[in-house]
Coordinates of C-alpha atoms in Angstrom, one line a residue:
Chain A
X1 CA 0.0 0.0 0.0
X2 CA 1.5 3.2 -1.1
X3 CA 0.6 5.8 1.5
X4 CA 2.6 8.8 0.5
X5 CA 1.5 12.0 2.2
X6 CA 0.8 13.5 -1.2
X7 CA -1.8 10.8 -2.0
X8 CA -3.4 11.2 1.4
X9 CA -3.5 15.0 0.9
X10 CA -5.3 14.7 -2.4
X11 CA -7.7 12.1 -1.0
X12 CA -8.4 14.2 2.0
X13 CA -8.9 17.3 -0.2
X14 CA -11.4 15.4 -2.4
X15 CA -13.2 14.1 0.7
X16 CA -13.4 17.6 2.3
X17 CA -14.7 19.1 -0.9
X18 CA -17.3 16.4 -1.4
X19 CA -18.5 16.7 2.2
X20 CA -18.9 20.5 1.9
X21 CA -20.8 20.1 -1.3
X22 CA -23.1 17.4 0.2
X23 CA -23.8 19.6 3.2
X24 CA -24.6 22.6 1.0
X25 CA -26.9 20.7 -1.4
X26 CA -28.4 18.6 1.4
X27 CA -29.3 21.7 3.4
X28 CA -30.8 23.3 0.3
X29 CA -32.9 20.2 -0.4
X30 CA -34.0 20.1 3.3
X31 CA -35.0 23.8 3.1
X32 CA -37.2 23.0 0.1
X33 CA -38.9 19.7 1.1
X34 CA -39.3 20.2 4.9
X35 CA -42.9 20.4 6.0
X36 CA -42.2 22.6 9.0
X37 CA -41.0 26.1 8.4
X38 CA -38.4 25.9 11.2
X39 CA -36.8 22.9 9.6
X40 CA -36.6 24.8 6.4
X41 CA -34.7 27.5 8.2
X42 CA -32.4 24.9 9.7
X43 CA -31.8 23.5 6.2
X44 CA -31.0 27.0 5.0
X45 CA -28.5 27.4 7.9
X46 CA -26.9 24.1 7.0
X47 CA -26.6 25.1 3.4
X48 CA -24.9 28.4 4.5
X49 CA -22.5 26.5 6.7
X50 CA -21.6 24.2 3.8
X51 CA -21.0 27.3 1.6
X52 CA -18.8 28.8 4.3
X53 CA -16.8 25.6 4.3
X54 CA -16.4 25.8 0.5
X55 CA -15.1 29.4 0.9
X56 CA -12.6 28.2 3.5
X57 CA -11.7 25.4 1.1
X58 CA -10.9 28.0 -1.5
X59 CA -8.5 29.8 0.7
X60 CA -10.8 32.6 1.6
X61 CA -11.2 32.4 5.4
X62 CA -12.5 36.0 5.7
X63 CA -15.4 35.3 3.4
X64 CA -16.1 32.0 5.1
X65 CA -16.3 33.6 8.6
X66 CA -18.4 36.5 7.2
X67 CA -20.8 34.0 5.6
X68 CA -21.3 32.4 9.0
X69 CA -21.5 35.6 10.9
X70 CA -24.0 37.3 8.6
X71 CA -26.0 34.5 7.0
X72 CA -26.2 32.0 9.9
X73 CA -25.9 34.5 12.7
X74 CA -28.1 37.3 11.4
X75 CA -30.3 36.2 8.5
X76 CA -31.4 32.8 9.8
X77 CA -31.9 34.1 13.3
X78 CA -34.0 37.0 12.0
X79 CA -36.2 34.6 10.0
X80 CA -36.6 32.4 13.0
X81 CA -37.5 35.5 15.1
X82 CA -40.1 36.7 12.6
X83 CA -41.6 33.2 12.7
X84 CA -41.8 33.1 16.5
X85 CA -43.5 36.4 16.5
X86 CA -46.2 35.2 14.1
X87 CA -46.7 31.6 14.9
X88 CA -44.5 30.1 17.6
X89 CA -45.8 26.5 17.3
X90 CA -46.3 26.1 13.6
X91 CA -47.8 22.8 12.6
X92 CA -46.6 20.8 9.6
X93 CA -48.1 22.1 6.4
X94 CA -50.6 19.6 4.9
X95 CA -49.8 19.6 1.3
X96 CA -52.5 18.4 -1.1
X97 CA -51.6 16.6 -4.3
X98 CA -50.5 19.4 -6.6
X99 CA -48.7 17.3 -9.1
X100 CA -48.9 19.7 -11.9
X101 CA -47.5 22.6 -9.8
X102 CA -44.7 20.5 -8.5
X103 CA -43.8 19.2 -11.9
X104 CA -43.7 22.7 -13.3
X105 CA -41.5 24.0 -10.5
X106 CA -39.2 21.1 -10.9
X107 CA -39.0 21.8 -14.6
X108 CA -38.2 25.5 -14.0
X109 CA -35.6 24.7 -11.4
X110 CA -34.0 22.2 -13.8
X111 CA -33.9 24.6 -16.6
X112 CA -32.4 27.3 -14.4
X113 CA -29.7 24.9 -13.1
X114 CA -28.9 23.7 -16.7
X115 CA -28.7 27.3 -17.9
X116 CA -26.4 28.3 -15.0
X117 CA -24.2 25.3 -15.6
X118 CA -23.8 26.0 -19.3
X119 CA -23.1 29.6 -18.5
X120 CA -20.4 28.6 -16.1
X121 CA -19.0 26.1 -18.6
X122 CA -18.9 28.5 -21.5
X123 CA -17.5 31.6 -19.9
X124 CA -13.8 32.2 -19.8
X125 CA -12.5 32.5 -16.2
X126 CA -9.9 35.0 -15.2
X127 CA -7.1 33.4 -13.4
X128 CA -5.0 35.2 -10.8
X129 CA -1.3 35.2 -11.4
X130 CA -0.6 33.8 -7.9
X131 CA -3.0 32.4 -5.4
X132 CA -3.0 34.7 -2.4
X133 CA -2.1 33.0 0.8
X134 CA -2.7 34.4 4.2
X135 CA -3.7 38.0 4.9
X136 CA -6.1 39.3 2.2
X137 CA -8.0 41.5 4.5
X138 CA -6.1 44.8 4.1
X139 CA -6.2 44.4 0.4
X140 CA -9.9 43.7 0.5
X141 CA -10.6 46.8 2.6
X142 CA -8.5 49.0 0.3
X143 CA -10.3 47.8 -2.8
X144 CA -13.7 48.1 -1.2
X145 CA -13.2 51.7 0.0
X146 CA -11.3 53.0 -3.0
X147 CA -12.0 51.2 -6.2
X148 CA -15.6 50.1 -5.4
X149 CA -16.3 52.9 -3.0
X150 CA -19.3 54.1 -4.9
X151 CA -21.0 50.7 -5.0
X152 CA -20.2 50.3 -1.3
X153 CA -21.9 53.6 -0.5
X154 CA -24.9 52.7 -2.6
X155 CA -25.4 49.5 -0.7
X156 CA -25.3 51.4 2.5
X157 CA -28.0 53.7 1.2
X158 CA -30.1 50.6 0.3
X159 CA -29.7 49.3 3.9
X160 CA -30.6 52.7 5.3
X161 CA -33.8 52.8 3.2
X162 CA -34.7 49.3 4.5
X163 CA -34.3 50.5 8.1
X164 CA -36.4 53.6 7.4
X165 CA -39.0 51.5 5.8
X166 CA -39.1 49.1 8.7
X167 CA -39.5 52.1 11.1
X168 CA -42.4 53.5 9.0
X169 CA -44.2 50.1 8.9
X170 CA -43.7 49.6 12.7
X171 CA -44.8 53.1 13.5
X172 CA -48.1 53.0 11.6
X173 CA -49.3 50.2 13.9
X174 CA -48.8 52.1 17.1
X175 CA -50.8 54.8 18.8
X176 CA -49.5 57.2 21.3
X177 CA -50.6 56.3 24.8
X178 CA -52.8 59.3 25.4
Chain B
X1 CA 7.3 4.3 2.5
X2 CA 5.8 5.5 5.8
X3 CA 4.0 8.8 6.5
X4 CA 6.2 11.7 7.0
X5 CA 7.2 12.6 10.5
X6 CA 5.8 16.1 10.2
X7 CA 2.4 14.9 9.1
X8 CA 2.1 12.5 12.1
X9 CA 3.2 15.1 14.5
X10 CA 0.6 17.5 13.1
X11 CA -2.1 14.9 13.6
X12 CA -1.0 14.2 17.1
X13 CA -0.9 17.8 18.0
X14 CA -4.4 18.4 16.6
X15 CA -5.8 15.4 18.5
X16 CA -4.1 16.5 21.7
X17 CA -5.5 20.0 21.4
X18 CA -9.0 18.8 20.6
X19 CA -9.1 16.5 23.6
X20 CA -7.4 19.1 25.8
X21 CA -9.9 21.8 24.9
X22 CA -12.9 19.6 25.5
X23 CA -11.4 18.5 28.8
X24 CA -10.7 22.1 29.7
X25 CA -14.3 23.1 29.0
X26 CA -15.8 20.2 30.9
X27 CA -13.4 20.7 33.9
X28 CA -14.3 24.4 34.0
X29 CA -18.0 23.7 33.8
X30 CA -17.7 21.2 36.7
X31 CA -15.6 23.4 39.0
X32 CA -17.2 26.8 38.1
X33 CA -20.5 25.2 39.0
X34 CA -19.1 24.3 42.3
X35 CA -17.8 27.9 42.7
X36 CA -21.3 29.0 41.7
X37 CA -22.5 27.3 44.9
X38 CA -19.6 27.9 47.2
X39 CA -19.1 31.6 46.5
X40 CA -22.7 32.7 47.2
X41 CA -22.6 30.5 50.2
X42 CA -19.7 32.5 51.4
X43 CA -21.5 35.8 50.6
X44 CA -24.6 34.6 52.5
X45 CA -22.8 33.1 55.5
X46 CA -23.7 29.5 54.6
X47 CA -21.6 26.4 54.1
X48 CA -22.6 25.4 50.6
X49 CA -22.0 21.8 49.4
X50 CA -19.6 20.1 51.9
X51 CA -20.7 16.5 52.1
X52 CA -19.1 14.9 49.0
X53 CA -15.3 14.8 49.4
X54 CA -13.2 17.2 51.3
X55 CA -14.8 20.6 51.3
X56 CA -17.3 19.3 48.9
X57 CA -14.7 19.1 46.2
X58 CA -16.2 16.0 44.6
X59 CA -19.6 17.5 44.3
X60 CA -19.3 18.0 40.5
X61 CA -18.6 14.3 40.1
X62 CA -21.7 13.4 42.0
X63 CA -23.7 15.9 39.9
X64 CA -22.3 14.4 36.7
X65 CA -23.2 10.9 37.7
X66 CA -26.7 12.0 38.6
X67 CA -27.2 13.7 35.2
X68 CA -25.8 10.7 33.4
X69 CA -28.2 8.3 35.1
X70 CA -31.3 10.3 34.2
X71 CA -33.4 9.4 31.2
X72 CA -33.6 11.7 28.2
X73 CA -37.3 12.4 27.9
X74 CA -38.8 13.8 24.7
X75 CA -42.1 15.6 24.9
X76 CA -44.9 14.3 22.8
X77 CA -45.4 16.5 19.8
X78 CA -42.0 18.0 19.8
X79 CA -39.6 18.0 16.9
X80 CA -37.3 15.1 18.0
X81 CA -34.4 15.7 15.6
X82 CA -34.1 19.4 16.4
X83 CA -34.7 18.7 20.1
X84 CA -31.8 16.3 20.3
X85 CA -29.6 18.4 18.0
X86 CA -30.0 21.7 19.9
X87 CA -27.6 20.9 22.9
X88 CA -24.9 19.8 20.4
X89 CA -25.4 23.1 18.5
X90 CA -25.0 25.0 21.7
X91 CA -21.9 23.3 23.0
X92 CA -19.9 22.8 19.8
X93 CA -19.3 26.5 19.0
X94 CA -18.2 27.2 22.5
X95 CA -15.5 24.6 22.3
X96 CA -14.6 25.8 18.8
X97 CA -14.1 29.3 20.1
X98 CA -11.5 28.0 22.6
X99 CA -9.4 26.7 19.7
X100 CA -8.4 30.2 18.6
X101 CA -7.7 31.7 22.0
X102 CA -4.0 32.1 22.8
X103 CA -3.5 31.0 26.4
X104 CA 0.2 31.9 26.4
X105 CA 2.8 32.8 23.8
X106 CA 3.2 29.2 22.8
X107 CA 0.0 27.6 24.0
X108 CA -2.9 28.0 21.5
X109 CA -4.5 25.5 19.3
X110 CA -4.7 27.6 16.1
X111 CA -3.0 30.9 15.5
X112 CA -5.1 32.3 12.7
X113 CA -5.1 35.8 11.4
X114 CA -8.9 36.2 11.8
X115 CA -9.1 34.7 15.3
X116 CA -11.3 37.5 16.7
X117 CA -13.7 37.2 13.8
X118 CA -13.8 33.4 14.1
X119 CA -15.0 33.7 17.7
X120 CA -17.9 35.9 16.7
X121 CA -18.8 33.7 13.8
X122 CA -18.9 30.6 15.9
X123 CA -20.9 32.1 18.7
X124 CA -23.6 33.0 16.1
X125 CA -24.5 29.3 15.9
X126 CA -24.9 29.1 19.7
X127 CA -27.9 31.6 19.6
X128 CA -29.5 29.5 16.9
X129 CA -29.0 26.4 19.0
X130 CA -30.6 27.8 22.1
X131 CA -33.5 29.1 20.1
X132 CA -34.1 25.8 18.3
X133 CA -33.9 24.0 21.7
X134 CA -36.6 26.3 23.1
X135 CA -38.8 26.0 20.0
X136 CA -38.4 22.2 19.6
X137 CA -39.5 21.6 23.2
X138 CA -43.1 22.2 22.3
X139 CA -43.7 24.0 25.5
X140 CA -45.0 27.6 25.8
X141 CA -42.5 28.7 28.4
X142 CA -39.6 27.3 26.3
X143 CA -41.0 29.2 23.3
X144 CA -41.2 32.5 25.1
X145 CA -37.7 32.0 26.3
X146 CA -36.5 31.2 22.8
X147 CA -38.0 34.4 21.5
X148 CA -36.4 36.3 24.3
X149 CA -33.0 34.8 23.6
X150 CA -33.0 36.2 20.1
X151 CA -34.2 39.7 21.1
X152 CA -31.6 39.8 23.9
X153 CA -28.7 38.5 21.8
X154 CA -29.4 40.7 18.9
X155 CA -29.6 43.7 21.1
X156 CA -26.4 43.1 22.9
X157 CA -24.4 41.9 19.9
X158 CA -24.5 45.5 18.5
X159 CA -22.7 47.3 21.3
X160 CA -20.3 44.4 21.6
X161 CA -19.4 44.5 17.9
X162 CA -19.1 48.3 18.0
X163 CA -16.7 48.1 20.9
X164 CA -14.7 45.4 19.0
X165 CA -14.6 47.5 15.9
X166 CA -13.2 50.4 17.8
X167 CA -10.6 48.1 19.3
X168 CA -9.6 46.6 16.0
X169 CA -9.2 50.1 14.6
X170 CA -6.6 50.7 17.3
X171 CA -4.9 47.3 17.1
X172 CA -5.1 47.1 13.3
X173 CA -5.3 43.3 13.4
X174 CA -7.8 40.4 14.1
X175 CA -5.0 38.1 15.1
X176 CA -5.4 37.5 18.9
X177 CA -1.7 36.5 19.3
X178 CA -0.7 39.8 17.8
X179 CA -3.2 41.8 19.9
X180 CA -1.7 40.3 23.1
X181 CA 1.8 40.9 21.8
X182 CA 1.0 44.6 21.3
X183 CA 0.2 44.9 25.0
X184 CA 3.6 43.7 26.2
X185 CA 5.0 45.4 29.3
X186 CA 3.5 46.7 32.5
X187 CA -0.2 47.2 33.0
X188 CA -0.4 50.7 31.5
X189 CA 0.3 49.2 28.1
X190 CA -2.8 47.1 28.3
X191 CA -5.6 48.0 25.9
X192 CA -7.9 48.9 28.8
X193 CA -5.5 51.8 29.7
X194 CA -4.7 52.8 26.2
X195 CA -6.0 56.3 26.9
X196 CA -4.1 57.9 24.1
X197 CA -6.1 55.8 21.6
X198 CA -9.4 56.8 23.2
X199 CA -10.1 58.2 26.7
X200 CA -13.1 56.0 26.9
X201 CA -11.2 52.7 26.8
X202 CA -12.0 51.6 30.4
X203 CA -15.6 52.3 29.6
X204 CA -15.3 50.2 26.5
X205 CA -14.1 47.3 28.7
X206 CA -17.2 47.8 30.9
X207 CA -19.5 47.7 27.9
X208 CA -17.7 44.6 26.6
X209 CA -18.1 42.9 30.0
X210 CA -21.8 43.8 30.3
X211 CA -22.5 42.5 26.8
X212 CA -20.5 39.4 27.5
X213 CA -22.7 38.7 30.5
X214 CA -25.8 39.2 28.3
X215 CA -24.5 37.1 25.4
X216 CA -23.7 34.2 27.7
X217 CA -27.2 34.7 29.3
X218 CA -25.9 35.3 32.8
X219 CA -27.7 37.1 35.6
X220 CA -28.8 39.9 35.7
X221 CA -29.5 39.1 32.0
X222 CA -30.7 35.5 32.4
X223 CA -34.0 36.1 30.8
X224 CA -33.9 32.8 28.9
X225 CA -33.9 30.8 32.1
X226 CA -35.8 33.2 34.5
X227 CA -36.8 30.3 36.8
X228 CA -39.3 32.4 38.7
X229 CA -41.3 33.2 35.6
X230 CA -40.5 30.6 32.9
X231 CA -39.9 27.4 35.0
X232 CA -36.5 26.8 33.4
X233 CA -36.9 28.8 30.2
X234 CA -35.6 27.3 27.0
X235 CA -34.3 24.2 28.9
X236 CA -37.6 23.3 30.6
X237 CA -38.1 20.1 28.7
X238 CA -34.5 18.9 28.8
X239 CA -33.6 16.2 31.3
X240 CA -30.4 14.3 32.1
X241 CA -27.3 15.1 29.9
X242 CA -29.5 17.1 27.5
X243 CA -29.7 19.7 30.2
X244 CA -26.2 18.9 31.2
X245 CA -24.8 19.9 27.8
X246 CA -26.6 23.3 28.0
X247 CA -25.1 23.7 31.5
X248 CA -21.6 22.9 30.3
X249 CA -22.1 25.3 27.4
X250 CA -23.1 28.1 29.7
X251 CA -19.8 27.8 31.6
X252 CA -17.8 27.2 28.5
X253 CA -19.2 30.5 27.1
X254 CA -18.3 32.3 30.3
X255 CA -14.7 30.9 30.0
X256 CA -14.6 32.0 26.3
X257 CA -16.0 35.5 27.2
X258 CA -13.6 36.0 30.1
X259 CA -10.6 34.7 28.0
X260 CA -11.6 37.1 25.3
X261 CA -11.8 40.0 27.7
X262 CA -8.4 39.1 29.0
X263 CA -6.9 38.9 25.6
X264 CA -8.4 42.0 24.2
X265 CA -8.3 44.4 27.2
X266 CA -6.2 42.9 30.0
X267 CA -2.9 42.0 28.2
X268 CA -3.4 38.2 27.9
X269 CA -0.4 36.4 29.2
X270 CA 1.6 39.5 30.2
X271 CA 2.3 40.3 33.8
X272 CA 1.0 43.6 35.2
X273 CA 4.5 44.5 36.3
X274 CA 6.4 43.1 33.4
X275 CA 7.7 40.1 35.2
X276 CA 7.6 36.4 34.2
X277 CA 4.9 36.5 31.4
X278 CA 3.2 33.2 30.9
X279 CA 0.2 31.0 31.1
X280 CA -0.3 31.6 34.9
X281 CA -1.0 35.3 34.4
X282 CA -3.6 34.5 31.7
X283 CA -5.3 32.0 34.1
X284 CA -5.3 34.4 37.0
X285 CA -6.9 37.2 35.0
X286 CA -9.4 34.9 33.4
X287 CA -10.5 33.4 36.8
X288 CA -10.7 36.8 38.4
X289 CA -13.1 37.8 35.7
X290 CA -15.0 34.5 36.1
X291 CA -15.3 35.3 39.8
X292 CA -16.7 38.7 38.9
X293 CA -19.3 37.0 36.7
X294 CA -20.4 34.9 39.7
X295 CA -20.2 37.9 42.0
X296 CA -22.5 39.9 39.7
X297 CA -25.0 37.1 39.5
X298 CA -25.4 36.9 43.3
X299 CA -25.4 40.7 43.8
X300 CA -27.9 42.0 41.3
X301 CA -31.6 41.0 40.8
X302 CA -32.8 40.0 37.4
X303 CA -34.1 43.0 35.5
X304 CA -37.3 43.2 33.6
X305 CA -37.1 42.4 30.0
X306 CA -37.9 45.9 29.0
X307 CA -35.3 47.3 31.2
X308 CA -32.8 44.9 29.7
X309 CA -33.6 46.0 26.1
X310 CA -33.7 49.7 27.1
X311 CA -30.2 49.4 28.7
X312 CA -28.8 48.1 25.4
X313 CA -30.7 50.3 22.8
X314 CA -30.8 53.5 24.8
X315 CA -27.6 53.5 26.7
X316 CA -25.0 51.0 25.6
X317 CA -25.3 51.4 21.8
X318 CA -25.1 55.3 21.9
X319 CA -22.2 55.0 24.3
X320 CA -20.4 52.5 22.0
X321 CA -21.0 54.8 19.0
X322 CA -19.5 57.7 20.9
X323 CA -16.5 55.6 21.7
X324 CA -16.2 54.5 18.1
X325 CA -16.3 58.1 16.8
X326 CA -13.9 59.3 19.4
X327 CA -11.5 56.5 18.5
X328 CA -11.7 57.4 14.9
X329 CA -11.1 61.1 15.5
X330 CA -8.2 60.3 17.8
X331 CA -6.6 58.0 15.3
X332 CA -7.0 60.7 12.6
X333 CA -5.4 63.3 14.8
X334 CA -2.6 61.1 16.0

């Protein structure tokens, strides 16, 4: 048995990649087919975790950690919170037989996936001259605030509008305690 | 051809660290829970546990055996998978956080550049775990507690992160080893006394400590348990080691929080007088902070939920913002 470190490394790499992909796709499937809304959110969280793993696998630890912090830590929890405010003990949804609808959605999803895959396959990918190892954070910050500064500011305006909108919606339901 | 020496040593090192960190978390949970009973007994002129072993030192062992022998009951109508998964989701991130903490110059499982960020990312999962535990219990008290957990954790995460952002602006790195290395020397080099960076640094430490208490759901912020109003909060339906895991996770979170406070503000492994830096100084500072956590719990009553949210949104967040702005201005002027 030839157990060179190099073979082990490549085997381990393949195993790690496969497991992250399985987690991502499994979470996504769980999010779609689950009958309880909470389980769907859990599937979503699982999918995000798998995606974070893939980012880490691609030498981008910052993106991986941000994925966990924002998507698992903020988005999933906010969805859960919204659910608890509306219906804390949601019951499994009783789905009737809607074969036509399900077949149609499956078709659309399949077409979308096929289109994306062909697009990925056809497009030419830009390769970086050297894979960056280690600290990419200062570079990322510089690019975000100088080269893409305008887009960055625009996104913050969008978020500000969302906050203002939430305030308006929340305010209209309240009366002053007079 | 055998495996290379380096590869095997790497694996051995990894295994030792994993086992060591789990043991450290469990040991701390056991003996901090003993302190949790001994210290208030001392405050209230009682004896506390003293029957098992000398001075009650074997009490945690007895507690552990008791928890292990209890049956894990699952409430009818609850979501079994999530119910059983929730304690795991709560305890795993706490132990993962320990992996990036530098206990001394050479003792630390992983020295990664984004250590500080890693801790906050991992602890995000912990909130989700507690909340799922409360929801999956199929119990109204547990559901209320689960909703409270989220409101509280979101509210206190904001000032916590603002304080951290200000600190990172000063240290210019997320690497915990480097942050400690910057604070070398006597105690006026520590970040808590870095007044030339921002005169509000000691206040920032207080905000951090308060938020840490709230994030690890400790009294006076223990709204998720609130035994006088919610039975046992999110953990009402858990029995045996299911509850035990939540319990261990609570203390593991305290250890992580106190370690982080030590690393970020109190100079990590450095001695206050510049003598003999090392692991012992880290441990002394961390356990003093742990003692303070217990002290706070037995000194202050639980606040009302509104008071708790008001404290964060109306007081801590504006204060943290002022600190952030002041730090930015001072950095620009310096």
